[in-house]
Short mmCIF file of C-alpha atoms in Angstrom, two decimals:
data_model
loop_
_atom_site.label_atom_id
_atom_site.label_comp_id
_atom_site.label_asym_id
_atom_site.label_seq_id
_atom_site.Cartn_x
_atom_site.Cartn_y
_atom_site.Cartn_z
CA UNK H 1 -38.26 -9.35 36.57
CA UNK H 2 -37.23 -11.04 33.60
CA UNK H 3 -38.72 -8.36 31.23
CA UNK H 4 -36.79 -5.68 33.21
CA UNK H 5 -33.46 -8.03 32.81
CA UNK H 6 -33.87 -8.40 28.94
CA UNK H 7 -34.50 -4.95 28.74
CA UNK H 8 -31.53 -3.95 30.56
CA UNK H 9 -29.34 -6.24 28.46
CA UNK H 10 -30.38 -4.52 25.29
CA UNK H 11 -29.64 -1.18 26.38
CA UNK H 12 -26.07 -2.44 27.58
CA UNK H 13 -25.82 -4.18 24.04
CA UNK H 14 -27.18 -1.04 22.06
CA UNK H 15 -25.23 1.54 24.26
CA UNK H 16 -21.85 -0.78 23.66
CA UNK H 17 -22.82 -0.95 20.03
CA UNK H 18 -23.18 3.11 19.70
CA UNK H 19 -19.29 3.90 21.87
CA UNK H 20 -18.10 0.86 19.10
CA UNK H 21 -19.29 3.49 16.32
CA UNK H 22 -18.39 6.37 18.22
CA UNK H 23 -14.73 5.48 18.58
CA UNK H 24 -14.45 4.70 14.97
CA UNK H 25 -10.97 4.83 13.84
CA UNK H 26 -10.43 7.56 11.66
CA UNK H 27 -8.17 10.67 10.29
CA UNK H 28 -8.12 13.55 12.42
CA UNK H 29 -8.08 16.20 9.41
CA UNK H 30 -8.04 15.00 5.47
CA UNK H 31 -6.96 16.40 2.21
CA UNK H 32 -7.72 15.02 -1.37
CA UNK H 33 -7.31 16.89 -4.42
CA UNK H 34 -6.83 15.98 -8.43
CA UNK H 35 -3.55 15.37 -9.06
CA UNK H 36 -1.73 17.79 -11.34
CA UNK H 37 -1.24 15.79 -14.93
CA UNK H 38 2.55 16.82 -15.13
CA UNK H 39 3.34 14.76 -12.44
CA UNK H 40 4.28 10.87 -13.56
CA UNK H 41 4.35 8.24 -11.25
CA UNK H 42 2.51 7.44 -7.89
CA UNK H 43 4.16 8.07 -4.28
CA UNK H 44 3.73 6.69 -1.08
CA UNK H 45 4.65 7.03 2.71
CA UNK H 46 2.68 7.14 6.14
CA UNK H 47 0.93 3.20 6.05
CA UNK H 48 1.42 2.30 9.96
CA UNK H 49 4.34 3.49 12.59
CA UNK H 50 7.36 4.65 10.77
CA UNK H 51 9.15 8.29 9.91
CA UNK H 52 5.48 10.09 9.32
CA UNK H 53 4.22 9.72 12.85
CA UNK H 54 1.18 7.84 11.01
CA UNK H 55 0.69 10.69 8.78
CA UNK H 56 -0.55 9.82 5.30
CA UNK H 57 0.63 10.92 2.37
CA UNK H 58 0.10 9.83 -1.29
CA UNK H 59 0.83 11.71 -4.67
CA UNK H 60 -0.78 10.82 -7.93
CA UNK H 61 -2.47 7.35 -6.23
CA UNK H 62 -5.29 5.88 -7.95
CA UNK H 63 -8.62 5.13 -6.05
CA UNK H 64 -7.73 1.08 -6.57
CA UNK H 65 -4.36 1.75 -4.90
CA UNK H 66 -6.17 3.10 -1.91
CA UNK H 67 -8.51 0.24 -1.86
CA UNK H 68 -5.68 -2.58 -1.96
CA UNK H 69 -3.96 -0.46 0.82
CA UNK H 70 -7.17 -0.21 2.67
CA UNK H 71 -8.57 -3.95 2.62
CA UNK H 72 -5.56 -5.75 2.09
CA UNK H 73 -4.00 -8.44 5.03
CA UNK H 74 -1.27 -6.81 6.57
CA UNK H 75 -0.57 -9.51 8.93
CA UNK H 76 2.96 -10.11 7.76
CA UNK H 77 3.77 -6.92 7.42
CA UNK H 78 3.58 -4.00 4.83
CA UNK H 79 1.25 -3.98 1.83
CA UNK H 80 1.81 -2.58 -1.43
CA UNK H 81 -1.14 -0.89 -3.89
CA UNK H 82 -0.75 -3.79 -5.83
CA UNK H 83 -1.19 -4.62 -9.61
CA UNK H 84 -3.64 -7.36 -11.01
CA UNK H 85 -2.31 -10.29 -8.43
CA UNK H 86 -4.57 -8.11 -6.01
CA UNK H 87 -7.57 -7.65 -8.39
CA UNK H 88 -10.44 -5.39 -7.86
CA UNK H 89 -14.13 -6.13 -9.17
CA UNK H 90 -17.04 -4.57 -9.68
CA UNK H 91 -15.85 -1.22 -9.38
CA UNK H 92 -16.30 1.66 -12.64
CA UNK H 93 -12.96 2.42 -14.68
CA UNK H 94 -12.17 5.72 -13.61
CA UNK H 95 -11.03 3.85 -9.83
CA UNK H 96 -8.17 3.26 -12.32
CA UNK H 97 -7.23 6.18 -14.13
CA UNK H 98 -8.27 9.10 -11.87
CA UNK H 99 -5.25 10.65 -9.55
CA UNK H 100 -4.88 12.04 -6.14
CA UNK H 101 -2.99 13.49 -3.76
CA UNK H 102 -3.79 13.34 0.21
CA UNK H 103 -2.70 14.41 3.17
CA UNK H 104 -4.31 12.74 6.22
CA UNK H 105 -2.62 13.05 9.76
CA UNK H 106 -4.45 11.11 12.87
CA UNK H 107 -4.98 12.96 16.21
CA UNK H 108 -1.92 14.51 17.99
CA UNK H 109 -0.40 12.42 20.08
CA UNK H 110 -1.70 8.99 18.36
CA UNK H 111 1.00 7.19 15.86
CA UNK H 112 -1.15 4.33 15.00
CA UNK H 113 -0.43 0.49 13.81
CA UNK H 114 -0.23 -0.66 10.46
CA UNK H 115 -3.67 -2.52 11.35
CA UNK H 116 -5.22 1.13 12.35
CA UNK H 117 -3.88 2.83 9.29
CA UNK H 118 -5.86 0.32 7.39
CA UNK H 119 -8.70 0.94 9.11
CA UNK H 120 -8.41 4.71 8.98
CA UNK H 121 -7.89 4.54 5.65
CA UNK H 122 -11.00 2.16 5.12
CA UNK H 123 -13.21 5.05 6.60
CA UNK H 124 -11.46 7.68 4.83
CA UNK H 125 -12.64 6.14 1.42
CA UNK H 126 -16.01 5.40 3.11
CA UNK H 127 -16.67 8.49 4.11
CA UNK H 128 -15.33 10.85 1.06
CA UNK H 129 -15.75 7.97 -1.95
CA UNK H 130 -18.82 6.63 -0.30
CA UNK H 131 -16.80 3.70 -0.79
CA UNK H 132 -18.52 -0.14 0.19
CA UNK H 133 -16.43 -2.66 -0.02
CA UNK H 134 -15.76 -6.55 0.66
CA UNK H 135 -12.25 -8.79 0.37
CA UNK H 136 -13.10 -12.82 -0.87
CA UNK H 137 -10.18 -15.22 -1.44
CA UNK H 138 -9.49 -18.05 -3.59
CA UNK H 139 -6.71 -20.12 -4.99
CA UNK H 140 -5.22 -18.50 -8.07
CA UNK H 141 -1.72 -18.10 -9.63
CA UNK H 142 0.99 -16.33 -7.68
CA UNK H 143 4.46 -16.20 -7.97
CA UNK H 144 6.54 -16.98 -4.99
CA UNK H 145 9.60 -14.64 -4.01
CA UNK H 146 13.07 -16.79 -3.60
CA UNK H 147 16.50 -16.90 -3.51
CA UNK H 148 18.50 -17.28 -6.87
CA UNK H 149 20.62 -20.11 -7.77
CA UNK H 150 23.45 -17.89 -7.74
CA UNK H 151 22.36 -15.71 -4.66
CA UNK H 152 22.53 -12.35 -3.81
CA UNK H 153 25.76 -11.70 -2.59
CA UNK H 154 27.28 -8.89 -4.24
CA UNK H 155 24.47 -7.77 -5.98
CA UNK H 156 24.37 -4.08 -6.10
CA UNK H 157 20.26 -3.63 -6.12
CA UNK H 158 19.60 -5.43 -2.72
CA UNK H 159 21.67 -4.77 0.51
CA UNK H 160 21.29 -5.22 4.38
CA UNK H 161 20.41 -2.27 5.97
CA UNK H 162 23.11 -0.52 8.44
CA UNK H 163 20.29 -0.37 10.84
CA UNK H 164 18.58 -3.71 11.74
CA UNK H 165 16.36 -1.98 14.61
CA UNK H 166 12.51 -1.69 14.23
CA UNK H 167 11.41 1.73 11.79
CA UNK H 168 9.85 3.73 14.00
CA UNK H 169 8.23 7.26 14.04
CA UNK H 170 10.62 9.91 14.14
CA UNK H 171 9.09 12.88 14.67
CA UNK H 172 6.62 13.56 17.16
CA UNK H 173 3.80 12.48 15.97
CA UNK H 174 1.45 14.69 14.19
CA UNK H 175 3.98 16.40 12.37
CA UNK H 176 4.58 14.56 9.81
CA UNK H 177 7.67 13.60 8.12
CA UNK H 178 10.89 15.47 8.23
CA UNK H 179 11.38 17.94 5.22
CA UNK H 180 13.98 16.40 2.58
CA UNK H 181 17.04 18.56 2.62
CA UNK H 182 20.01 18.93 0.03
CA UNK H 183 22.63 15.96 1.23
CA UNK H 184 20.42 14.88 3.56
CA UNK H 185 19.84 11.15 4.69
CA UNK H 186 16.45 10.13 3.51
CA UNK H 187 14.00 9.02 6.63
CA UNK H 188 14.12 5.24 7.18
CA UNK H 189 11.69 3.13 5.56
CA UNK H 190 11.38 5.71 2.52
CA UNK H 191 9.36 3.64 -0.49
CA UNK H 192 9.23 5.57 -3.91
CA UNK H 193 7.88 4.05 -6.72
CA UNK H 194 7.82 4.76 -10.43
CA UNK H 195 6.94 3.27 -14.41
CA UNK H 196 10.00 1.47 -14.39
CA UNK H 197 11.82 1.78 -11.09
CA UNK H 198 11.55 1.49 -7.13
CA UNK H 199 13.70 2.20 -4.42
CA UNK H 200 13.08 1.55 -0.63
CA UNK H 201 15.13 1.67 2.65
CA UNK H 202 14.88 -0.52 6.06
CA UNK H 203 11.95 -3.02 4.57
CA UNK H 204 11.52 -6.75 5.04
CA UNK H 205 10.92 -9.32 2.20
CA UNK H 206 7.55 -9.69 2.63
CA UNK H 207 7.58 -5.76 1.76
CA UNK H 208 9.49 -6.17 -1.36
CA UNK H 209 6.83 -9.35 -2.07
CA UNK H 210 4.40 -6.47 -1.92
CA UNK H 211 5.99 -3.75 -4.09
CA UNK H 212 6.58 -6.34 -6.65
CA UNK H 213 2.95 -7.00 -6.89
CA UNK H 214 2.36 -3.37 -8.36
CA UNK H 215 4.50 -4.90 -11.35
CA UNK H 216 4.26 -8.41 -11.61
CA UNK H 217 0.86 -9.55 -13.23
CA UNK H 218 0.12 -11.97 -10.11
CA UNK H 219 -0.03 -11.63 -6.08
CA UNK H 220 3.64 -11.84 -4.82
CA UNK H 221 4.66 -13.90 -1.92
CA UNK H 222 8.39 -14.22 0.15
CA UNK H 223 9.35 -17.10 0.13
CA UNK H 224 13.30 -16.29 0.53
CA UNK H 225 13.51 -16.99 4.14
CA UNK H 226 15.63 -13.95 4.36
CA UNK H 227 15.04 -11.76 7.84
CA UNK H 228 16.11 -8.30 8.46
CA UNK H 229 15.92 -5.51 6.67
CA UNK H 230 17.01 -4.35 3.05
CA UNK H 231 17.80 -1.38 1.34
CA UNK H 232 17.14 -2.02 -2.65
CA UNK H 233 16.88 -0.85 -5.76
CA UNK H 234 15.56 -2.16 -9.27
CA UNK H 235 15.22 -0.80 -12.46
CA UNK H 236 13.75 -2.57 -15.54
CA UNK H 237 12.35 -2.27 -18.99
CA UNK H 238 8.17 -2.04 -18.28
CA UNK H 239 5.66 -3.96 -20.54
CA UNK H 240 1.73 -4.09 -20.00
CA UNK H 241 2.24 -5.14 -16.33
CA UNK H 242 3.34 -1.91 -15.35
CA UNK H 243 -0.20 -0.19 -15.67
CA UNK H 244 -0.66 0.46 -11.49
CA UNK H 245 1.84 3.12 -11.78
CA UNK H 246 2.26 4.34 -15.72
CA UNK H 247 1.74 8.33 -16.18
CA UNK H 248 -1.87 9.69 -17.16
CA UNK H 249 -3.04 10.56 -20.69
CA UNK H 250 -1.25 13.76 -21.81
CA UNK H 251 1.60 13.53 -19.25
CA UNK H 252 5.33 13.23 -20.05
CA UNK H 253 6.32 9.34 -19.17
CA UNK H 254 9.79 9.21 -17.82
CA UNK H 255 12.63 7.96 -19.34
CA UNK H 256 13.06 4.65 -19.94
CA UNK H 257 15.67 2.31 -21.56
CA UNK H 258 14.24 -0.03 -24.43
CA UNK H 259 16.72 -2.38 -23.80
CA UNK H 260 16.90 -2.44 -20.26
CA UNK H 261 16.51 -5.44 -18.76
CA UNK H 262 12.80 -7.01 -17.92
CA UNK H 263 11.18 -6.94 -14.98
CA UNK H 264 11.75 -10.99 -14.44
CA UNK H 265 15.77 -10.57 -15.36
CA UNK H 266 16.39 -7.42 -13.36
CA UNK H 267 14.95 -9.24 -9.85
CA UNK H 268 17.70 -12.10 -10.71
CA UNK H 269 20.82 -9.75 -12.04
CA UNK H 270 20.14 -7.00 -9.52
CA UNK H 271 18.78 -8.56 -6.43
CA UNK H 272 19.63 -11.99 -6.68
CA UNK H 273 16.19 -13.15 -6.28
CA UNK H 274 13.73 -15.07 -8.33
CA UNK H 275 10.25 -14.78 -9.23
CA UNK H 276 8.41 -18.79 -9.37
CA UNK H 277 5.14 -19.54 -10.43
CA UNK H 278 2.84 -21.04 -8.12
CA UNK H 279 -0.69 -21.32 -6.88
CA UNK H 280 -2.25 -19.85 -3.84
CA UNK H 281 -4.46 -17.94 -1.85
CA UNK H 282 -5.56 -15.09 -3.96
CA UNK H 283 -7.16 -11.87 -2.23
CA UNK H 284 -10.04 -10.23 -4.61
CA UNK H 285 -11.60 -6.86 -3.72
CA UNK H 286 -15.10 -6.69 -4.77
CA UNK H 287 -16.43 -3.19 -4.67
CA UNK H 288 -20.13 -2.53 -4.10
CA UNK H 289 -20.69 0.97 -4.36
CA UNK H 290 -18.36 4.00 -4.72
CA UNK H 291 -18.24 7.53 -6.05
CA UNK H 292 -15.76 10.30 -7.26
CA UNK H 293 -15.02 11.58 -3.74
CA UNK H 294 -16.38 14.47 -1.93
CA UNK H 295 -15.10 18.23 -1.59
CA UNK H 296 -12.54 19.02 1.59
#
């Protein structure tokens, strides 16, 4: 009777072990292609419920992009592809100079969580880079996101947004985001990013902590203890931090102004906020196998 009882448990365990793998989160239908070397800069939407329905799209990413979107903690919100505050190890070079663009859409019907995107996106890479992959943390410099001495009222880069309710999808979901028309008002929660510039629309402080990590040379954290949402825009003079996101070999780099301000001055005289260095938790990717991905 006993054999018959631990045999019964480990079909129960090994049946509930195969529907675990079986309902996998993943992208119903996926795209990735080279990205074409004229275009500069990297964009991003689709990470989690929002205007694409929990469609993903990315133009001109790098593979260690992906994997800091992927494996990062999105607990407090939105993650950016961060620069070296989010380091990756143990990975080949090309993770950081190869470019793609990819369209992934989940099943109809299903918008998922920021969480799920994460996860989709984590068997996405497994699955077409062959991708294996571990997070480890361990105190390491930061820099810590506050308020500046002389605030940000009436700074032109950072306002509150007109709407304060949640971003959520707007189209039904599967279909992606609306098509950008002449005049039109961008979706909410739009987040461009380029060599020396970013705009975004309806996104916390701990998403602008993020987005400043793909410039700063440490991990951002908010620290401003400022709620709501913010529309903002910064533009600044880039140095050697602003490798996540500079143009390929052989592709026209956009204009920039040599004396524009730098990235440290422009967060103060155009948002009103301050970057402090600190020390802190510090996520590291540690990659243990990966390859150029697979064809469609």
């Amino acid at each position: 009777m006993k054999t018959f009882t631990w045999i019964l448990a480990t079909a129960v365990l090994v049946l509930a072990q195969g529907q675990a793998q079986e309902h996998k989160l993943a992208f119903e239908v996926a795209t990735i292609k080279p990205t074409d070397p004229d275009f500069p800069g990297t964009m991003i939407s689709g990470m989690g419920p929002g205007p694409s329905g929990g469609r993903f799209t990315a133009r001109g990413i790098r593979l260690r992009q992906l994997i800091i979107l992927a494996y990062a903690d999105s607990s407090k919100g939105p993650v950016a592809p961060g620069g070296p505050g989010l380091p990756v190890t143990g990975a080949p070079s090309w993770i950081s100079t190869d470019r793609y663009d990819i369209e992934a859409r989940p099943e109809s019907g299903f918008t998922p969580t920021l969480a799920q995107s994460q996860e989709m996106l984590r068997t996405l890479l497994e699955d077409r880079f062959h991708l294996k992959a571990r997070r480890e943390i361990k105190n390491g410099p930061i820099y810590l996101l506050v308020v500046a001495k002389n605030g940000i009222a009436n700074k032109a880069g950072l306002r509150k947004s007109a709407d304060q309710s949640p971003v959520v999808a707007a189209p039904p979901p599967g279909q992606g985001p609306p098509e950008s028309q002449s005049g039109a008002t961008p979706p909410r929660g739009l987040m461009t990013m380029g060599l020396a510039q970013m705009h975004a629309t309806d996104q916390t402080m701990d998403a602008l902590a993020g987005i400043l990590t793909v410039y700063a040379d440490r991990r951002v954290f908010d620290r401003t203890d400022l709620a709501g949402l913010y529309d903002f825009e910064l533009k600044f003079t880039p140095d050697q931090t602003a490798n996540a996101t500079s143009p390929p070999p052989g592709a026209a780099p956009p204009q920039v102004d040599p004396n524009g301000p730098s990235l440290f001055t422009a967060i103060q005289e155009q948002l009103g906020l301050k970057l402090e260095s600190a020390t802190g938790p510090l996520d590291s990717i540690v990659v243990e196998a990966v390859e150029r991905p697979t064809a469609n």
